[in-house]
Short mmCIF file of C-alpha atoms in Angstrom, two decimals:
data_model
loop_
_atom_site.label_atom_id
_atom_site.label_comp_id
_atom_site.label_asym_id
_atom_site.label_seq_id
_atom_site.Cartn_x
_atom_site.Cartn_y
_atom_site.Cartn_z
CA MET A 1383 -45.93 23.16 11.65
CA PRO A 1384 -47.78 25.53 9.26
CA ASP A 1385 -50.81 27.36 10.67
CA GLY A 1386 -53.99 25.32 10.45
CA GLU A 1387 -52.25 22.05 9.56
CA SER A 1388 -53.10 19.07 11.73
CA ILE A 1389 -50.66 16.56 13.14
CA VAL A 1390 -51.77 12.96 12.55
CA TYR A 1391 -50.55 9.56 13.70
CA LEU A 1392 -49.51 7.04 11.07
CA ASN A 1393 -47.72 3.78 11.85
CA GLY A 1394 -46.00 5.06 14.95
CA ARG A 1395 -45.13 8.53 13.67
CA TYR A 1396 -46.62 11.95 14.39
CA ILE A 1397 -46.48 13.94 11.17
CA PRO A 1398 -48.22 16.86 9.42
CA GLU A 1399 -51.31 15.61 7.60
CA ASN A 1400 -49.97 16.68 4.18
CA GLN A 1401 -47.03 14.32 4.69
CA ALA A 1402 -49.19 11.31 5.56
CA ALA A 1403 -49.38 8.70 2.80
CA ILE A 1404 -50.20 5.03 2.48
CA SER A 1405 -49.13 2.48 -0.10
CA ILE A 1406 -51.24 1.90 -3.21
CA HIS A 1407 -51.03 -1.75 -2.16
CA ASP A 1408 -52.74 -1.14 1.18
CA ARG A 1409 -55.60 -3.60 1.60
CA GLY A 1410 -57.82 -0.90 3.06
CA PHE A 1411 -57.51 0.95 -0.25
CA LEU A 1412 -57.87 -2.18 -2.41
CA PHE A 1413 -60.44 -4.24 -0.46
CA ALA A 1414 -61.84 -2.03 2.34
CA ASP A 1415 -60.07 -4.62 4.50
CA GLY A 1416 -60.06 -2.81 7.82
CA VAL A 1417 -61.98 -1.36 10.74
CA TYR A 1418 -62.41 2.06 12.30
CA GLU A 1419 -63.54 3.87 15.45
CA VAL A 1420 -64.74 7.39 16.21
CA ILE A 1421 -64.27 8.61 19.78
CA ARG A 1422 -65.85 11.76 21.15
CA CYS A 1423 -63.74 14.00 23.38
CA TYR A 1424 -65.28 16.39 25.88
CA GLN A 1425 -62.84 19.08 27.05
CA GLY A 1426 -59.94 16.82 26.14
CA ARG A 1427 -61.39 13.72 27.83
CA LEU A 1428 -62.05 10.64 25.71
CA PHE A 1429 -65.63 9.54 26.39
CA GLU A 1430 -66.15 5.81 26.97
CA GLU A 1431 -62.53 5.27 25.95
CA GLU A 1432 -62.30 1.72 27.32
CA ASN A 1433 -65.44 0.54 25.51
CA HIS A 1434 -64.30 2.06 22.21
CA PHE A 1435 -60.98 0.22 22.41
CA LEU A 1436 -62.69 -3.00 23.49
CA ARG A 1437 -64.91 -2.81 20.40
CA LEU A 1438 -61.91 -2.02 18.21
CA ARG A 1439 -60.01 -5.06 19.47
CA ARG A 1440 -63.07 -7.26 19.02
CA ASN A 1441 -63.49 -6.10 15.44
CA LEU A 1442 -59.82 -6.74 14.68
CA ASP A 1443 -60.25 -10.25 16.09
CA GLN A 1444 -63.35 -10.82 13.97
CA LEU A 1445 -61.45 -9.88 10.79
CA ARG A 1446 -58.28 -11.65 11.97
CA ILE A 1447 -56.17 -8.52 11.58
CA GLU A 1448 -52.90 -8.58 13.51
CA GLN A 1449 -52.94 -6.22 16.49
CA GLN A 1450 -49.24 -5.43 16.63
CA GLY A 1451 -48.71 -1.73 17.20
CA THR A 1452 -52.23 -1.11 18.51
CA GLY A 1453 -51.16 -1.04 22.17
CA ARG A 1454 -50.01 2.56 21.83
CA LEU A 1455 -53.30 3.92 20.51
CA ALA A 1456 -54.54 5.37 23.79
CA GLU A 1457 -51.24 7.21 24.17
CA ALA A 1458 -51.45 8.35 20.55
CA CYS A 1459 -54.96 9.76 21.07
CA ALA A 1460 -53.85 11.77 24.09
CA ARG A 1461 -50.83 13.13 22.26
CA LEU A 1462 -52.87 14.08 19.18
CA LEU A 1463 -55.14 16.21 21.37
CA GLN A 1464 -52.09 18.03 22.71
CA GLU A 1465 -50.34 18.37 19.35
CA ASN A 1466 -53.46 19.91 17.81
CA ASP A 1467 -54.34 22.21 20.72
CA LEU A 1468 -57.53 20.27 21.52
CA SER A 1469 -56.90 19.45 25.17
CA ARG A 1470 -59.73 21.76 26.29
CA ALA A 1471 -61.94 21.62 23.22
CA GLU A 1472 -64.85 19.62 21.84
CA SER A 1473 -63.30 17.17 19.39
CA THR A 1474 -63.39 13.73 17.83
CA ILE A 1475 -60.70 11.16 17.18
CA TYR A 1476 -60.88 8.96 14.09
CA LEU A 1477 -58.96 5.66 14.17
CA GLN A 1478 -58.51 3.31 11.24
CA ILE A 1479 -56.60 0.04 11.05
CA THR A 1480 -56.21 -2.04 7.88
CA ARG A 1481 -54.54 -5.38 7.20
CA GLY A 1482 -51.58 -3.50 5.74
CA ALA A 1483 -49.84 -3.30 2.37
CA ALA A 1484 -49.16 -6.48 0.40
CA PRO A 1485 -49.42 -7.83 -3.16
CA ARG A 1486 -53.08 -7.96 -4.18
CA THR A 1487 -54.59 -11.36 -3.39
CA HIS A 1488 -58.01 -12.15 -2.00
CA PHE A 1489 -56.51 -14.39 0.70
CA PHE A 1490 -54.61 -12.90 3.63
CA PRO A 1491 -50.94 -11.97 3.32
CA GLY A 1492 -48.47 -13.49 5.78
CA ASN A 1493 -48.37 -12.52 9.44
CA ASP A 1494 -45.15 -10.62 8.80
CA ILE A 1495 -47.20 -7.83 7.14
CA PRO A 1496 -47.83 -5.13 9.76
CA PRO A 1497 -51.22 -3.42 9.89
CA THR A 1498 -51.62 0.18 8.76
CA ILE A 1499 -52.60 2.28 11.78
CA PHE A 1500 -53.93 5.82 11.36
CA ALA A 1501 -55.42 8.32 13.82
CA ARG A 1502 -56.54 11.93 13.54
CA ALA A 1503 -57.98 14.42 16.06
CA SER A 1504 -60.38 17.09 14.80
CA ARG A 1505 -62.25 19.99 16.36
CA PHE A 1506 -65.97 19.23 16.55
CA GLU A 1507 -69.02 21.48 16.61
CA PRO A 1508 -71.94 19.64 18.29
CA PRO A 1509 -75.32 19.81 16.48
CA ARG A 1510 -77.02 21.69 19.33
CA ARG A 1511 -79.82 23.22 17.25
CA GLU A 1512 -80.80 19.85 15.79
CA GLN A 1513 -80.67 18.21 19.22
CA LYS A 1514 -83.12 20.81 20.48
CA LEU A 1515 -85.55 20.89 17.55
CA GLY A 1516 -85.22 17.41 16.06
CA VAL A 1517 -84.46 16.13 12.55
CA GLY A 1518 -86.01 14.12 9.75
CA ILE A 1519 -85.19 10.59 8.62
CA VAL A 1520 -86.04 8.49 5.58
CA LEU A 1521 -86.55 4.75 5.50
CA VAL A 1522 -84.49 2.67 3.05
CA ALA A 1523 -84.09 -1.03 2.31
CA ASP A 1524 -81.31 -2.67 4.34
CA ASN A 1525 -79.13 -4.21 1.64
CA ARG A 1526 -75.92 -4.41 3.67
CA TRP A 1527 -73.82 -7.51 4.30
CA GLY A 1528 -74.61 -9.94 7.11
CA ARG A 1529 -72.07 -8.67 9.68
CA CYS A 1530 -73.24 -5.18 10.52
CA ASP A 1531 -71.89 -5.72 14.05
CA ILE A 1532 -68.35 -5.21 12.70
CA LYS A 1533 -67.35 -1.55 12.33
CA SER A 1534 -65.84 -2.16 8.91
CA ILE A 1535 -64.56 0.59 6.62
CA ALA A 1536 -66.61 -1.07 3.83
CA LEU A 1537 -69.45 1.45 4.03
CA LEU A 1538 -70.76 1.87 0.49
CA PRO A 1539 -74.40 0.92 1.31
CA ASN A 1540 -74.30 3.37 4.23
CA VAL A 1541 -72.88 6.09 1.98
CA LEU A 1542 -75.61 5.56 -0.61
CA ALA A 1543 -78.30 5.56 2.09
CA ARG A 1544 -77.00 8.77 3.67
CA GLU A 1545 -76.89 10.45 0.26
CA THR A 1546 -80.51 9.41 -0.29
CA ALA A 1547 -81.39 11.09 3.01
CA ARG A 1548 -79.53 14.25 2.01
CA GLU A 1549 -81.29 14.38 -1.36
CA ARG A 1550 -84.65 14.11 0.40
CA GLY A 1551 -83.84 16.85 2.90
CA ALA A 1552 -83.38 14.51 5.86
CA GLU A 1553 -80.59 14.08 8.39
CA GLU A 1554 -80.38 10.30 8.39
CA ALA A 1555 -81.50 7.16 6.58
CA VAL A 1556 -82.79 4.27 8.70
CA PHE A 1557 -82.54 0.77 7.29
CA VAL A 1558 -85.52 -1.59 7.11
CA ARG A 1559 -84.99 -5.35 6.81
CA GLU A 1560 -87.97 -7.72 6.53
CA GLY A 1561 -90.27 -5.00 7.85
CA ILE A 1562 -88.08 -4.24 10.90
CA LEU A 1563 -86.15 -1.00 11.42
CA THR A 1564 -82.58 -2.00 12.24
CA GLU A 1565 -80.41 1.13 12.55
CA GLY A 1566 -79.36 4.29 10.76
CA SER A 1567 -76.59 4.64 8.19
CA CYS A 1568 -74.36 6.03 10.98
CA SER A 1569 -76.48 5.75 14.10
CA ASN A 1570 -78.62 3.45 16.23
CA PHE A 1571 -82.40 3.94 16.26
CA CYS A 1572 -84.87 4.07 19.17
CA ALA A 1573 -88.63 4.51 19.54
CA VAL A 1574 -90.79 5.24 22.56
CA PHE A 1575 -94.08 3.40 23.16
CA THR A 1576 -96.21 4.06 26.28
CA GLY A 1577 -93.27 5.80 27.93
CA GLY A 1578 -90.76 3.00 27.33
CA VAL A 1579 -87.78 2.90 24.98
CA VAL A 1580 -87.53 0.20 22.31
CA THR A 1581 -84.33 -0.45 20.35
CA HIS A 1582 -83.07 -3.29 18.18
CA PRO A 1583 -81.15 -5.98 20.10
CA GLU A 1584 -77.41 -6.28 19.65
CA ASN A 1585 -76.81 -8.93 17.01
CA HIS A 1586 -75.27 -9.25 13.54
CA ARG A 1587 -77.81 -6.80 12.07
CA ILE A 1588 -76.68 -3.68 13.95
CA LEU A 1589 -73.50 -2.10 15.22
CA PRO A 1590 -73.22 -2.37 19.02
CA GLY A 1591 -73.12 1.39 19.51
CA ILE A 1592 -71.22 2.87 22.43
CA THR A 1593 -73.78 5.66 22.86
CA ARG A 1594 -76.52 3.05 22.59
CA ARG A 1595 -74.99 1.14 25.49
CA VAL A 1596 -74.75 4.32 27.58
CA VAL A 1597 -78.40 5.17 26.90
CA VAL A 1598 -79.60 1.64 27.74
CA ASN A 1599 -77.87 2.02 31.12
CA LEU A 1600 -79.31 5.52 31.59
CA CYS A 1601 -82.81 4.15 30.98
CA ARG A 1602 -82.30 1.64 33.76
CA GLN A 1603 -80.94 4.30 36.11
CA LEU A 1604 -83.88 6.62 35.37
CA LYS A 1605 -86.41 3.77 35.68
CA ILE A 1606 -87.44 4.22 32.04
CA PRO A 1607 -88.69 0.85 30.69
CA ILE A 1608 -86.34 -0.49 28.00
CA GLN A 1609 -87.00 -3.29 25.53
CA GLU A 1610 -84.39 -4.62 23.12
CA ARG A 1611 -86.47 -5.74 20.16
CA GLY A 1612 -87.01 -4.66 16.60
CA VAL A 1613 -89.51 -1.92 15.80
CA SER A 1614 -91.72 -2.85 12.88
CA ARG A 1615 -92.51 -0.42 10.10
CA ASN A 1616 -96.22 -0.99 10.72
CA GLU A 1617 -96.07 0.13 14.36
CA LEU A 1618 -93.92 3.18 13.67
CA PRO A 1619 -96.95 5.58 13.42
CA GLU A 1620 -97.88 4.59 16.99
CA ALA A 1621 -94.53 5.70 18.42
CA GLU A 1622 -94.76 8.60 20.86
CA GLU A 1623 -91.13 9.60 20.27
CA LEU A 1624 -88.25 8.63 18.01
CA PHE A 1625 -84.54 9.34 18.37
CA LEU A 1626 -81.12 8.44 17.01
CA LEU A 1627 -77.96 7.60 18.94
CA SER A 1628 -74.34 8.02 17.89
CA THR A 1629 -70.98 9.36 19.01
CA THR A 1630 -71.45 12.63 17.14
CA LYS A 1631 -75.26 12.93 17.27
CA GLU A 1632 -75.44 11.89 20.95
CA ILE A 1633 -79.25 11.70 21.48
CA MET A 1634 -80.93 13.19 18.42
CA PRO A 1635 -84.73 13.58 18.36
CA VAL A 1636 -86.54 12.55 15.17
CA VAL A 1637 -89.62 14.62 14.30
CA ARG A 1638 -90.21 13.60 10.65
CA VAL A 1639 -90.23 10.25 8.84
CA ASP A 1640 -90.30 10.27 5.04
CA GLY A 1641 -91.48 13.88 5.15
CA GLU A 1642 -94.40 13.22 7.52
CA THR A 1643 -94.60 14.51 11.09
CA ALA A 1644 -93.61 11.92 13.71
CA GLY A 1645 -93.77 11.88 17.50
CA GLY A 1646 -95.89 15.00 17.68
CA GLY A 1647 -93.35 16.96 15.63
CA ARG A 1648 -91.16 17.86 18.61
CA PRO A 1649 -88.75 16.17 21.04
CA GLY A 1650 -90.68 14.30 23.71
CA PRO A 1651 -90.20 14.01 27.49
CA VAL A 1652 -88.35 10.68 27.44
CA THR A 1653 -85.90 11.94 24.84
CA GLN A 1654 -85.35 15.16 26.77
CA ALA A 1655 -84.82 13.31 30.06
CA LEU A 1656 -82.20 11.12 28.43
CA GLN A 1657 -80.53 14.16 26.86
CA ARG A 1658 -80.22 15.80 30.29
CA ALA A 1659 -78.82 12.64 31.86
CA PHE A 1660 -76.37 12.19 28.99
CA ALA A 1661 -75.20 15.81 29.30
CA GLU A 1662 -74.59 15.28 33.00
CA LYS A 1663 -72.62 12.11 32.31
CA THR A 1664 -70.39 13.85 29.77
CA GLY A 1665 -69.87 16.82 32.02
CA LYS A 1666 -71.26 19.35 29.54
#
């Protein structure tokens, strides 16, 4: 393979990325009819692998996408790390599955149409400076569809929100629905009040984040009080600390909201304790 060219997985084949192509009739291209996953790899080890694949299978069930061919994905991920010389590196794996290629109709094609299955492994540079110093967020109206618990590739509202954050010099946009902060455009959101962590409950309004689940468990292990409820916009100024959670951000302190200092302007003790526990869990 040419220097610098990645090997990807597409429908059972391992091929150079410049040879990977999908049909113009693919329903992911035409309708955003598909789901995806992003898995973090630490020194070649897939973190929370089982929970990522459980969520992927659940999402496929929710969209009624056939799961034929998905049984080899764990094997494909391991091979992609080897093929791309990432077995001892920090990396991520991106997985995407669509309903496949078929004549364009709004109703589903027949069950004889196989899904399109794609995976790619990429070297990853963790945002260490931001994790140490903290980042800014902006608040935006949550105008997404009613099934945010599905990790759908239909992400246009998230894209627009993240671009708004970038334009305003912030790292992330956090959605607000009916006065309640739900989650970020690509992260879950947490606040700390009187030493306890508060985060939105898992329901149709947020994605059930894998990192979120790990941090909820870490709070219980560290005897940090944890409440799963929505944080209102009105109580946000009272928060002692704020942080984001995601596969790539891990535990990211928030020190500015809409340009104003938040949480004392620096990462707080609860956030830092969780960062240390998370680092220990990942073996960093």
